[in-house]
Structures are given as C-alpha cells and as structure tokens.
PDB file of N, CA and C in Angstrom:
ATOM      1  N   MET X   1      24.585  21.131 -24.148  1.00  0.00           N
ATOM      2  CA  MET X   1      25.251  20.678 -22.998  1.00  0.00           C
ATOM      3  C   MET X   1      26.440  20.836 -23.375  1.00  0.00           C
ATOM      4  N   SER X   2      27.180  20.965 -22.908  1.00  0.00           N
ATOM      5  CA  SER X   2      28.956  21.146 -22.991  1.00  0.00           C
ATOM      6  C   SER X   2      29.575  19.840 -22.863  1.00  0.00           C
ATOM      7  N   GLU X   3      30.499  19.477 -23.928  1.00  0.00           N
ATOM      8  CA  GLU X   3      30.768  18.615 -24.371  1.00  0.00           C
ATOM      9  C   GLU X   3      32.028  18.205 -23.059  1.00  0.00           C
ATOM     10  N   GLY X   4      32.147  16.722 -22.798  1.00  0.00           N
ATOM     11  CA  GLY X   4      33.041  16.285 -21.768  1.00  0.00           C
ATOM     12  C   GLY X   4      32.315  16.251 -20.828  1.00  0.00           C
ATOM     13  N   VAL X   5      30.657  16.931 -20.441  1.00  0.00           N
ATOM     14  CA  VAL X   5      30.088  16.698 -18.960  1.00  0.00           C
ATOM     15  C   VAL X   5      29.142  15.446 -19.350  1.00  0.00           C
ATOM     16  N   THR X   6      29.323  15.048 -18.126  1.00  0.00           N
ATOM     17  CA  THR X   6      28.601  13.941 -18.006  1.00  0.00           C
ATOM     18  C   THR X   6      27.240  14.187 -17.242  1.00  0.00           C
ATOM     19  N   THR X   7      26.283  13.335 -17.663  1.00  0.00           N
ATOM     20  CA  THR X   7      25.105  13.721 -16.929  1.00  0.00           C
ATOM     21  C   THR X   7      24.792  11.943 -16.114  1.00  0.00           C
ATOM     22  N   GLU X   8      25.600  11.371 -15.444  1.00  0.00           N
ATOM     23  CA  GLU X   8      25.426  10.121 -15.008  1.00  0.00           C
ATOM     24  C   GLU X   8      24.714  10.480 -13.660  1.00  0.00           C
ATOM     25  N   LYS X   9      23.615   9.368 -13.851  1.00  0.00           N
ATOM     26  CA  LYS X   9      22.666   9.618 -12.370  1.00  0.00           C
ATOM     27  C   LYS X   9      23.114   9.424 -11.249  1.00  0.00           C
ATOM     28  N   LEU X  10      23.187   9.869 -10.165  1.00  0.00           N
ATOM     29  CA  LEU X  10      23.951   9.698  -8.558  1.00  0.00           C
ATOM     30  C   LEU X  10      22.941   8.610  -7.840  1.00  0.00           C
ATOM     31  N   LYS X  11      23.969   7.680  -7.763  1.00  0.00           N
ATOM     32  CA  LYS X  11      23.601   6.296  -6.759  1.00  0.00           C
ATOM     33  C   LYS X  11      23.778   6.916  -5.073  1.00  0.00           C
ATOM     34  N   TYR X  12      23.144   7.047  -4.505  1.00  0.00           N
ATOM     35  CA  TYR X  12      23.959   7.181  -3.403  1.00  0.00           C
ATOM     36  C   TYR X  12      23.915   5.631  -2.286  1.00  0.00           C
ATOM     37  N   CYS X  13      24.950   6.130  -1.349  1.00  0.00           N
ATOM     38  CA  CYS X  13      25.088   5.110  -0.336  1.00  0.00           C
ATOM     39  C   CYS X  13      24.674   5.914   0.852  1.00  0.00           C
ATOM     40  N   LEU X  14      23.794   5.696   1.918  1.00  0.00           N
ATOM     41  CA  LEU X  14      23.806   6.240   2.809  1.00  0.00           C
ATOM     42  C   LEU X  14      25.127   5.505   4.091  1.00  0.00           C
ATOM     43  N   TYR X  15      25.571   6.382   4.660  1.00  0.00           N
ATOM     44  CA  TYR X  15      27.214   5.948   5.722  1.00  0.00           C
ATOM     45  C   TYR X  15      26.456   6.478   6.941  1.00  0.00           C
ATOM     46  N   ALA X  16      26.510   5.904   8.197  1.00  0.00           N
ATOM     47  CA  ALA X  16      25.818   6.329   9.278  1.00  0.00           C
ATOM     48  C   ALA X  16      26.994   5.673  10.181  1.00  0.00           C
ATOM     49  N   ARG X  17      27.801   6.415  11.105  1.00  0.00           N
ATOM     50  CA  ARG X  17      29.029   6.094  11.821  1.00  0.00           C
ATOM     51  C   ARG X  17      28.773   6.767  12.915  1.00  0.00           C
ATOM     52  N   LYS X  18      28.745   5.790  14.298  1.00  0.00           N
ATOM     53  CA  LYS X  18      28.422   6.469  15.661  1.00  0.00           C
ATOM     54  C   LYS X  18      30.215   5.532  16.533  1.00  0.00           C
ATOM     55  N   SER X  19      30.559   6.858  17.035  1.00  0.00           N
ATOM     56  CA  SER X  19      31.813   6.664  17.452  1.00  0.00           C
ATOM     57  C   SER X  19      31.677   5.543  18.936  1.00  0.00           C
ATOM     58  N   THR X  20      32.778   5.333  19.604  1.00  0.00           N
ATOM     59  CA  THR X  20      32.318   4.853  20.967  1.00  0.00           C
ATOM     60  C   THR X  20      33.116   5.443  21.642  1.00  0.00           C
ATOM     61  N   GLU X  21      33.995   6.518  21.413  1.00  0.00           N
ATOM     62  CA  GLU X  21      34.723   7.568  22.289  1.00  0.00           C
ATOM     63  C   GLU X  21      33.532   8.544  22.788  1.00  0.00           C
ATOM     64  N   SER X  22      34.318   8.691  23.858  1.00  0.00           N
ATOM     65  CA  SER X  22      33.421   9.716  24.819  1.00  0.00           C
ATOM     66  C   SER X  22      33.172  11.350  24.034  1.00  0.00           C
ATOM     67  N   ASP X  23      34.430  11.266  23.332  1.00  0.00           N
ATOM     68  CA  ASP X  23      34.566  12.699  22.944  1.00  0.00           C
ATOM     69  C   ASP X  23      33.202  12.833  21.644  1.00  0.00           C
ATOM     70  N   GLU X  24      32.717  11.354  21.273  1.00  0.00           N
ATOM     71  CA  GLU X  24      31.512  11.987  19.965  1.00  0.00           C
ATOM     72  C   GLU X  24      30.050  11.575  20.602  1.00  0.00           C
ATOM     73  N   ARG X  25      29.920  11.199  22.001  1.00  0.00           N
ATOM     74  CA  ARG X  25      28.631  11.402  22.360  1.00  0.00           C
ATOM     75  C   ARG X  25      27.331  12.264  21.899  1.00  0.00           C
ATOM     76  N   GLN X  26      27.533  13.366  21.552  1.00  0.00           N
ATOM     77  CA  GLN X  26      26.826  14.178  21.225  1.00  0.00           C
ATOM     78  C   GLN X  26      26.193  13.737  19.452  1.00  0.00           C
ATOM     79  N   ALA X  27      26.917  12.838  19.074  1.00  0.00           N
ATOM     80  CA  ALA X  27      26.252  12.474  18.022  1.00  0.00           C
ATOM     81  C   ALA X  27      25.253  11.611  17.720  1.00  0.00           C
ATOM     82  N   LEU X  28      23.774  11.369  16.918  1.00  0.00           N
ATOM     83  CA  LEU X  28      22.734  10.951  17.154  1.00  0.00           C
ATOM     84  C   LEU X  28      23.085   9.137  17.101  1.00  0.00           C
ATOM     85  N   SER X  29      22.115   8.638  17.055  1.00  0.00           N
ATOM     86  CA  SER X  29      22.449   7.250  17.263  1.00  0.00           C
ATOM     87  C   SER X  29      22.524   7.074  15.590  1.00  0.00           C
ATOM     88  N   ILE X  30      22.984   5.734  15.669  1.00  0.00           N
ATOM     89  CA  ILE X  30      22.882   5.171  14.041  1.00  0.00           C
ATOM     90  C   ILE X  30      21.813   4.960  12.891  1.00  0.00           C
ATOM     91  N   GLU X  31      20.865   4.501  13.880  1.00  0.00           N
ATOM     92  CA  GLU X  31      19.421   4.698  13.475  1.00  0.00           C
ATOM     93  C   GLU X  31      18.577   5.866  13.175  1.00  0.00           C
ATOM     94  N   SER X  32      18.971   6.898  14.198  1.00  0.00           N
ATOM     95  CA  SER X  32      18.428   8.346  14.134  1.00  0.00           C
ATOM     96  C   SER X  32      19.260   9.086  13.029  1.00  0.00           C
ATOM     97  N   GLN X  33      20.353   8.847  12.645  1.00  0.00           N
ATOM     98  CA  GLN X  33      21.254   9.693  11.538  1.00  0.00           C
ATOM     99  C   GLN X  33      20.236   8.689  10.354  1.00  0.00           C
ATOM    100  N   ILE X  34      20.442   7.383   9.748  1.00  0.00           N
ATOM    101  CA  ILE X  34      19.939   6.841   8.851  1.00  0.00           C
ATOM    102  C   ILE X  34      18.070   6.969   8.438  1.00  0.00           C
ATOM    103  N   ASN X  35      17.214   7.800  10.062  1.00  0.00           N
ATOM    104  CA  ASN X  35      16.223   8.220   9.752  1.00  0.00           C
ATOM    105  C   ASN X  35      16.219   9.092   9.344  1.00  0.00           C
ATOM    106  N   GLU X  36      17.104  10.619   9.928  1.00  0.00           N
ATOM    107  CA  GLU X  36      17.226  11.494   8.785  1.00  0.00           C
ATOM    108  C   GLU X  36      17.676  11.887   7.537  1.00  0.00           C
ATOM    109  N   MET X  37      18.720  10.562   7.278  1.00  0.00           N
ATOM    110  CA  MET X  37      18.824  10.726   6.011  1.00  0.00           C
ATOM    111  C   MET X  37      18.159  10.248   5.037  1.00  0.00           C
ATOM    112  N   LEU X  38      17.117   9.073   5.056  1.00  0.00           N
ATOM    113  CA  LEU X  38      16.311   8.684   4.419  1.00  0.00           C
ATOM    114  C   LEU X  38      14.926   9.812   4.719  1.00  0.00           C
ATOM    115  N   GLN X  39      14.897  10.451   5.006  1.00  0.00           N
ATOM    116  CA  GLN X  39      13.730  11.717   4.922  1.00  0.00           C
ATOM    117  C   GLN X  39      14.146  12.770   3.932  1.00  0.00           C
ATOM    118  N   ILE X  40      15.386  13.128   3.976  1.00  0.00           N
ATOM    119  CA  ILE X  40      16.070  14.374   3.125  1.00  0.00           C
ATOM    120  C   ILE X  40      16.520  13.269   1.343  1.00  0.00           C
ATOM    121  N   ALA X  41      16.554  11.871   1.464  1.00  0.00           N
ATOM    122  CA  ALA X  41      16.423  11.150   0.354  1.00  0.00           C
ATOM    123  C   ALA X  41      15.205  11.206  -0.373  1.00  0.00           C
ATOM    124  N   GLU X  42      14.135  11.226   0.295  1.00  0.00           N
ATOM    125  CA  GLU X  42      12.670  11.079  -0.324  1.00  0.00           C
ATOM    126  C   GLU X  42      12.352  12.331  -0.289  1.00  0.00           C
ATOM    127  N   ARG X  43      12.898  13.210  -0.043  1.00  0.00           N
ATOM    128  CA  ARG X  43      11.679  14.647  -0.192  1.00  0.00           C
ATOM    129  C   ARG X  43      13.077  15.533  -1.052  1.00  0.00           C
ATOM    130  N   GLU X  44      13.876  15.013  -1.484  1.00  0.00           N
ATOM    131  CA  GLU X  44      14.784  15.183  -2.687  1.00  0.00           C
ATOM    132  C   GLU X  44      15.301  14.140  -4.003  1.00  0.00           C
ATOM    133  N   SER X  45      14.137  13.165  -3.766  1.00  0.00           N
ATOM    134  CA  SER X  45      14.739  12.118  -4.667  1.00  0.00           C
ATOM    135  C   SER X  45      15.629  11.655  -5.209  1.00  0.00           C
ATOM    136  N   LEU X  46      16.207  11.147  -4.049  1.00  0.00           N
ATOM    137  CA  LEU X  46      18.034  10.741  -4.440  1.00  0.00           C
ATOM    138  C   LEU X  46      17.617   9.198  -4.180  1.00  0.00           C
ATOM    139  N   ASP X  47      18.477   8.435  -5.179  1.00  0.00           N
ATOM    140  CA  ASP X  47      18.481   7.431  -5.243  1.00  0.00           C
ATOM    141  C   ASP X  47      19.167   6.703  -4.511  1.00  0.00           C
ATOM    142  N   VAL X  48      18.670   5.924  -3.446  1.00  0.00           N
ATOM    143  CA  VAL X  48      19.625   5.699  -2.510  1.00  0.00           C
ATOM    144  C   VAL X  48      19.605   3.916  -3.135  1.00  0.00           C
ATOM    145  N   VAL X  49      20.878   3.080  -2.962  1.00  0.00           N
ATOM    146  CA  VAL X  49      21.121   2.149  -3.357  1.00  0.00           C
ATOM    147  C   VAL X  49      21.741   1.135  -2.130  1.00  0.00           C
ATOM    148  N   ASP X  50      22.597   1.691  -1.122  1.00  0.00           N
ATOM    149  CA  ASP X  50      22.824   0.979  -0.017  1.00  0.00           C
ATOM    150  C   ASP X  50      22.803   1.707   1.254  1.00  0.00           C
ATOM    151  N   ILE X  51      22.726   1.299   2.382  1.00  0.00           N
ATOM    152  CA  ILE X  51      23.263   1.755   3.769  1.00  0.00           C
ATOM    153  C   ILE X  51      24.197   1.194   4.246  1.00  0.00           C
ATOM    154  N   LYS X  52      24.706   1.900   4.509  1.00  0.00           N
ATOM    155  CA  LYS X  52      26.421   1.208   5.757  1.00  0.00           C
ATOM    156  C   LYS X  52      26.403   2.053   6.974  1.00  0.00           C
ATOM    157  N   ARG X  53      26.560   0.794   8.188  1.00  0.00           N
ATOM    158  CA  ARG X  53      26.544   1.241   9.366  1.00  0.00           C
ATOM    159  C   ARG X  53      27.851   0.993  10.112  1.00  0.00           C
ATOM    160  N   GLU X  54      28.465   1.767  11.009  1.00  0.00           N
ATOM    161  CA  GLU X  54      29.219   1.375  11.763  1.00  0.00           C
ATOM    162  C   GLU X  54      29.327   2.458  12.979  1.00  0.00           C
ATOM    163  N   SER X  55      29.758   1.358  13.770  1.00  0.00           N
ATOM    164  CA  SER X  55      30.429   1.365  15.419  1.00  0.00           C
ATOM    165  C   SER X  55      32.008   1.912  15.510  1.00  0.00           C
ATOM    166  N   LYS X  56      32.795   3.020  14.965  1.00  0.00           N
ATOM    167  CA  LYS X  56      33.983   2.678  15.097  1.00  0.00           C
ATOM    168  C   LYS X  56      34.577   4.425  15.059  1.00  0.00           C
ATOM    169  N   SER X  57      35.478   4.536  16.223  1.00  0.00           N
ATOM    170  CA  SER X  57      36.185   5.625  15.809  1.00  0.00           C
ATOM    171  C   SER X  57      36.935   6.025  14.377  1.00  0.00           C
ATOM    172  N   ALA X  58      36.754   7.220  14.072  1.00  0.00           N
ATOM    173  CA  ALA X  58      37.407   7.569  12.675  1.00  0.00           C
ATOM    174  C   ALA X  58      38.481   8.578  13.100  1.00  0.00           C
ATOM    175  N   LYS X  59      38.990   8.597  14.455  1.00  0.00           N
ATOM    176  CA  LYS X  59      40.243   9.586  14.917  1.00  0.00           C
ATOM    177  C   LYS X  59      41.256   8.888  14.262  1.00  0.00           C
ATOM    178  N   ASP X  60      42.033   7.509  14.068  1.00  0.00           N
ATOM    179  CA  ASP X  60      42.581   7.051  13.181  1.00  0.00           C
ATOM    180  C   ASP X  60      42.330   6.631  11.857  1.00  0.00           C
ATOM    181  N   SER X  61      43.220   6.711  10.888  1.00  0.00           N
ATOM    182  CA  SER X  61      43.266   5.890   9.774  1.00  0.00           C
ATOM    183  C   SER X  61      43.507   4.824   9.773  1.00  0.00           C
ATOM    184  N   GLY X  62      42.141   4.030   8.900  1.00  0.00           N
ATOM    185  CA  GLY X  62      42.677   2.596   8.400  1.00  0.00           C
ATOM    186  C   GLY X  62      42.193   1.689   9.628  1.00  0.00           C
ATOM    187  N   ASN X  63      41.026   1.984  10.666  1.00  0.00           N
ATOM    188  CA  ASN X  63      40.797   1.011  11.456  1.00  0.00           C
ATOM    189  C   ASN X  63      39.156   0.872  11.378  1.00  0.00           C
ATOM    190  N   ARG X  64      38.569   1.543  10.277  1.00  0.00           N
ATOM    191  CA  ARG X  64      37.019   0.902   9.620  1.00  0.00           C
ATOM    192  C   ARG X  64      36.714   0.191   8.668  1.00  0.00           C
ATOM    193  N   PRO X  65      36.559  -1.173   8.964  1.00  0.00           N
ATOM    194  CA  PRO X  65      36.422  -2.344   7.989  1.00  0.00           C
ATOM    195  C   PRO X  65      34.659  -1.840   6.972  1.00  0.00           C
ATOM    196  N   ILE X  66      33.864  -0.893   7.507  1.00  0.00           N
ATOM    197  CA  ILE X  66      32.702  -0.603   6.720  1.00  0.00           C
ATOM    198  C   ILE X  66      33.205   0.358   5.903  1.00  0.00           C
ATOM    199  N   PHE X  67      34.045   1.297   6.242  1.00  0.00           N
ATOM    200  CA  PHE X  67      34.348   2.522   5.717  1.00  0.00           C
ATOM    201  C   PHE X  67      35.235   2.032   4.250  1.00  0.00           C
ATOM    202  N   LYS X  68      36.009   0.875   4.531  1.00  0.00           N
ATOM    203  CA  LYS X  68      37.218   0.389   3.112  1.00  0.00           C
ATOM    204  C   LYS X  68      36.116  -0.371   2.770  1.00  0.00           C
ATOM    205  N   GLU X  69      34.934  -1.131   2.948  1.00  0.00           N
ATOM    206  CA  GLU X  69      34.169  -1.548   2.261  1.00  0.00           C
ATOM    207  C   GLU X  69      33.500  -0.457   1.639  1.00  0.00           C
ATOM    208  N   LEU X  70      32.899   0.389   1.779  1.00  0.00           N
ATOM    209  CA  LEU X  70      32.324   1.967   1.274  1.00  0.00           C
ATOM    210  C   LEU X  70      33.527   2.327   0.235  1.00  0.00           C
ATOM    211  N   LEU X  71      34.732   2.338   0.322  1.00  0.00           N
ATOM    212  CA  LEU X  71      36.012   2.916  -0.569  1.00  0.00           C
ATOM    213  C   LEU X  71      35.582   1.755  -1.666  1.00  0.00           C
ATOM    214  N   ASP X  72      35.649   0.266  -1.285  1.00  0.00           N
ATOM    215  CA  ASP X  72      35.861  -0.644  -2.207  1.00  0.00           C
ATOM    216  C   ASP X  72      34.490  -0.892  -3.193  1.00  0.00           C
ATOM    217  N   ASP X  73      33.679  -0.444  -2.644  1.00  0.00           N
ATOM    218  CA  ASP X  73      32.212  -0.271  -3.404  1.00  0.00           C
ATOM    219  C   ASP X  73      32.181   1.017  -4.667  1.00  0.00           C
ATOM    220  N   ILE X  74      32.681   1.924  -4.316  1.00  0.00           N
ATOM    221  CA  ILE X  74      32.841   2.977  -4.965  1.00  0.00           C
ATOM    222  C   ILE X  74      33.806   2.447  -6.321  1.00  0.00           C
ATOM    223  N   LYS X  75      34.530   2.162  -5.678  1.00  0.00           N
ATOM    224  CA  LYS X  75      35.763   1.914  -6.819  1.00  0.00           C
ATOM    225  C   LYS X  75      34.993   0.548  -7.989  1.00  0.00           C
ATOM    226  N   GLU X  76      34.104   0.028  -7.664  1.00  0.00           N
ATOM    227  CA  GLU X  76      33.419  -1.015  -8.403  1.00  0.00           C
ATOM    228  C   GLU X  76      32.022  -0.476  -9.009  1.00  0.00           C
ATOM    229  N   ALA X  77      32.016   0.812  -8.678  1.00  0.00           N
ATOM    230  CA  ALA X  77      30.922   1.577  -9.122  1.00  0.00           C
ATOM    231  C   ALA X  77      29.422   1.195  -8.517  1.00  0.00           C
ATOM    232  N   LYS X  78      29.236   0.384  -7.349  1.00  0.00           N
ATOM    233  CA  LYS X  78      27.974   0.195  -6.505  1.00  0.00           C
ATOM    234  C   LYS X  78      27.201   1.442  -6.608  1.00  0.00           C
ATOM    235  N   PHE X  79      27.875   2.554  -6.340  1.00  0.00           N
ATOM    236  CA  PHE X  79      27.238   3.880  -6.092  1.00  0.00           C
ATOM    237  C   PHE X  79      28.327   4.846  -6.379  1.00  0.00           C
ATOM    238  N   ASN X  80      27.643   6.142  -6.633  1.00  0.00           N
ATOM    239  CA  ASN X  80      29.089   7.034  -7.207  1.00  0.00           C
ATOM    240  C   ASN X  80      28.586   8.282  -6.148  1.00  0.00           C
ATOM    241  N   ALA X  81      28.005   8.182  -5.250  1.00  0.00           N
ATOM    242  CA  ALA X  81      27.528   9.509  -3.990  1.00  0.00           C
ATOM    243  C   ALA X  81      27.246   9.008  -3.212  1.00  0.00           C
ATOM    244  N   ILE X  82      27.548   9.367  -1.874  1.00  0.00           N
ATOM    245  CA  ILE X  82      27.648   9.067  -0.394  1.00  0.00           C
ATOM    246  C   ILE X  82      26.829  10.003   0.534  1.00  0.00           C
ATOM    247  N   LEU X  83      25.779   9.763   1.267  1.00  0.00           N
ATOM    248  CA  LEU X  83      25.234  11.005   1.692  1.00  0.00           C
ATOM    249  C   LEU X  83      25.460  10.908   3.193  1.00  0.00           C
ATOM    250  N   SER X  84      25.730  11.765   4.064  1.00  0.00           N
ATOM    251  CA  SER X  84      25.990  11.309   5.334  1.00  0.00           C
ATOM    252  C   SER X  84      25.570  12.559   6.430  1.00  0.00           C
ATOM    253  N   TRP X  85      25.161  12.164   7.705  1.00  0.00           N
ATOM    254  CA  TRP X  85      24.363  12.950   8.235  1.00  0.00           C
ATOM    255  C   TRP X  85      25.544  14.084   8.859  1.00  0.00           C
ATOM    256  N   ALA X  86      26.224  13.887   8.903  1.00  0.00           N
ATOM    257  CA  ALA X  86      27.455  15.391   9.026  1.00  0.00           C
ATOM    258  C   ALA X  86      28.959  15.150   8.350  1.00  0.00           C
ATOM    259  N   PRO X  87      29.756  15.806   7.966  1.00  0.00           N
ATOM    260  CA  PRO X  87      30.970  15.486   7.895  1.00  0.00           C
ATOM    261  C   PRO X  87      31.712  14.577   8.390  1.00  0.00           C
ATOM    262  N   ASP X  88      31.680  14.838   9.517  1.00  0.00           N
ATOM    263  CA  ASP X  88      32.713  13.703  10.510  1.00  0.00           C
ATOM    264  C   ASP X  88      32.396  12.852  10.574  1.00  0.00           C
ATOM    265  N   ARG X  89      31.347  12.261  10.271  1.00  0.00           N
ATOM    266  CA  ARG X  89      30.846  10.782  10.179  1.00  0.00           C
ATOM    267  C   ARG X  89      31.230  10.438   9.003  1.00  0.00           C
ATOM    268  N   ILE X  90      32.134  10.865   8.262  1.00  0.00           N
ATOM    269  CA  ILE X  90      32.771  10.060   7.173  1.00  0.00           C
ATOM    270  C   ILE X  90      34.197  10.192   7.773  1.00  0.00           C
ATOM    271  N   SER X  91      34.577  11.002   8.147  1.00  0.00           N
ATOM    272  CA  SER X  91      35.953  11.414   8.267  1.00  0.00           C
ATOM    273  C   SER X  91      36.256  12.349   9.459  1.00  0.00           C
ATOM    274  N   ARG X  92      37.581  11.850  10.230  1.00  0.00           N
ATOM    275  CA  ARG X  92      38.285  12.891  10.699  1.00  0.00           C
ATOM    276  C   ARG X  92      39.553  12.749  11.203  1.00  0.00           C
ATOM    277  N   ASN X  93      40.118  12.294   9.746  1.00  0.00           N
ATOM    278  CA  ASN X  93      41.442  12.088  10.291  1.00  0.00           C
ATOM    279  C   ASN X  93      41.996  12.843   8.617  1.00  0.00           C
ATOM    280  N   ALA X  94      43.030  12.856   8.472  1.00  0.00           N
ATOM    281  CA  ALA X  94      43.267  13.264   6.825  1.00  0.00           C
ATOM    282  C   ALA X  94      43.652  12.321   5.989  1.00  0.00           C
ATOM    283  N   GLY X  95      43.932  10.979   6.645  1.00  0.00           N
ATOM    284  CA  GLY X  95      44.226   9.809   5.793  1.00  0.00           C
ATOM    285  C   GLY X  95      42.750   9.509   5.321  1.00  0.00           C
ATOM    286  N   ASP X  96      41.983   9.520   6.128  1.00  0.00           N
ATOM    287  CA  ASP X  96      40.253   8.887   5.303  1.00  0.00           C
ATOM    288  C   ASP X  96      39.791  10.033   4.378  1.00  0.00           C
ATOM    289  N   LEU X  97      40.252  11.125   4.910  1.00  0.00           N
ATOM    290  CA  LEU X  97      39.421  11.915   3.983  1.00  0.00           C
ATOM    291  C   LEU X  97      40.492  12.066   2.656  1.00  0.00           C
ATOM    292  N   GLY X  98      41.512  12.233   2.476  1.00  0.00           N
ATOM    293  CA  GLY X  98      41.947  11.884   1.097  1.00  0.00           C
ATOM    294  C   GLY X  98      41.776  11.025   0.510  1.00  0.00           C
ATOM    295  N   SER X  99      41.681   9.684   1.343  1.00  0.00           N
ATOM    296  CA  SER X  99      40.923   8.527   0.506  1.00  0.00           C
ATOM    297  C   SER X  99      39.069   9.098  -0.099  1.00  0.00           C
ATOM    298  N   ILE X 100      38.739   9.438   0.625  1.00  0.00           N
ATOM    299  CA  ILE X 100      37.386  10.055  -0.054  1.00  0.00           C
ATOM    300  C   ILE X 100      37.654  11.247  -1.325  1.00  0.00           C
ATOM    301  N   VAL X 101      38.561  12.194  -0.864  1.00  0.00           N
ATOM    302  CA  VAL X 101      38.585  12.928  -1.919  1.00  0.00           C
ATOM    303  C   VAL X 101      39.133  12.573  -3.290  1.00  0.00           C
TER     304      VAL X 101
END
C-alpha cells in the first residue's frame, strides 16, 4: 500500500430531493429515488448509515435546511459519502456545488 493512502471505509448517506418547481416535475418521487438507491446499495454492499429527504428547489443556494444538515453531518464525520439518484438532486447551483466539493 502506498504511504499516505487511507483505506477508510465509506459510510453513505442517501440524499433524495424532489423540487416543488415545475421544471423538475420529471424527477422520480423521493420514495422512488430512495428505493432505487437502496437496491444499488444492497447490490454493491454499500454501508448506508442515514437517509435524508428534502422537498425543496435547489435552484438557489442556501434554501435547503436538510442539505445544510447533510453538510454539517459530513463535517461531524457521521458519514463520508453521499449516494444520490442523480447529481442534480444534490445541487443545481454553483454555491451548493462548491460546498460539496
């Protein structure tokens, strides 16, 4: 093993979001997103330690309390990986994307 490489086990939080805005009506329901992600997690033997659900638009930064909670939980090392149905469920704006990166 290379020096400096960590082998920390990934602990996942499933994050499902459904916007209330009409331009995102094609997204799966929150429960459908979670069901699909849980199937993937089981198939891939991923360690899921939390599930977070949010019904808010991600068009503007700073408007999602559950997303803020997700970031706080990452800082507190409650989990170290996020599983989402699609990248735009996590962020649709540069501010929130920057927070994740």
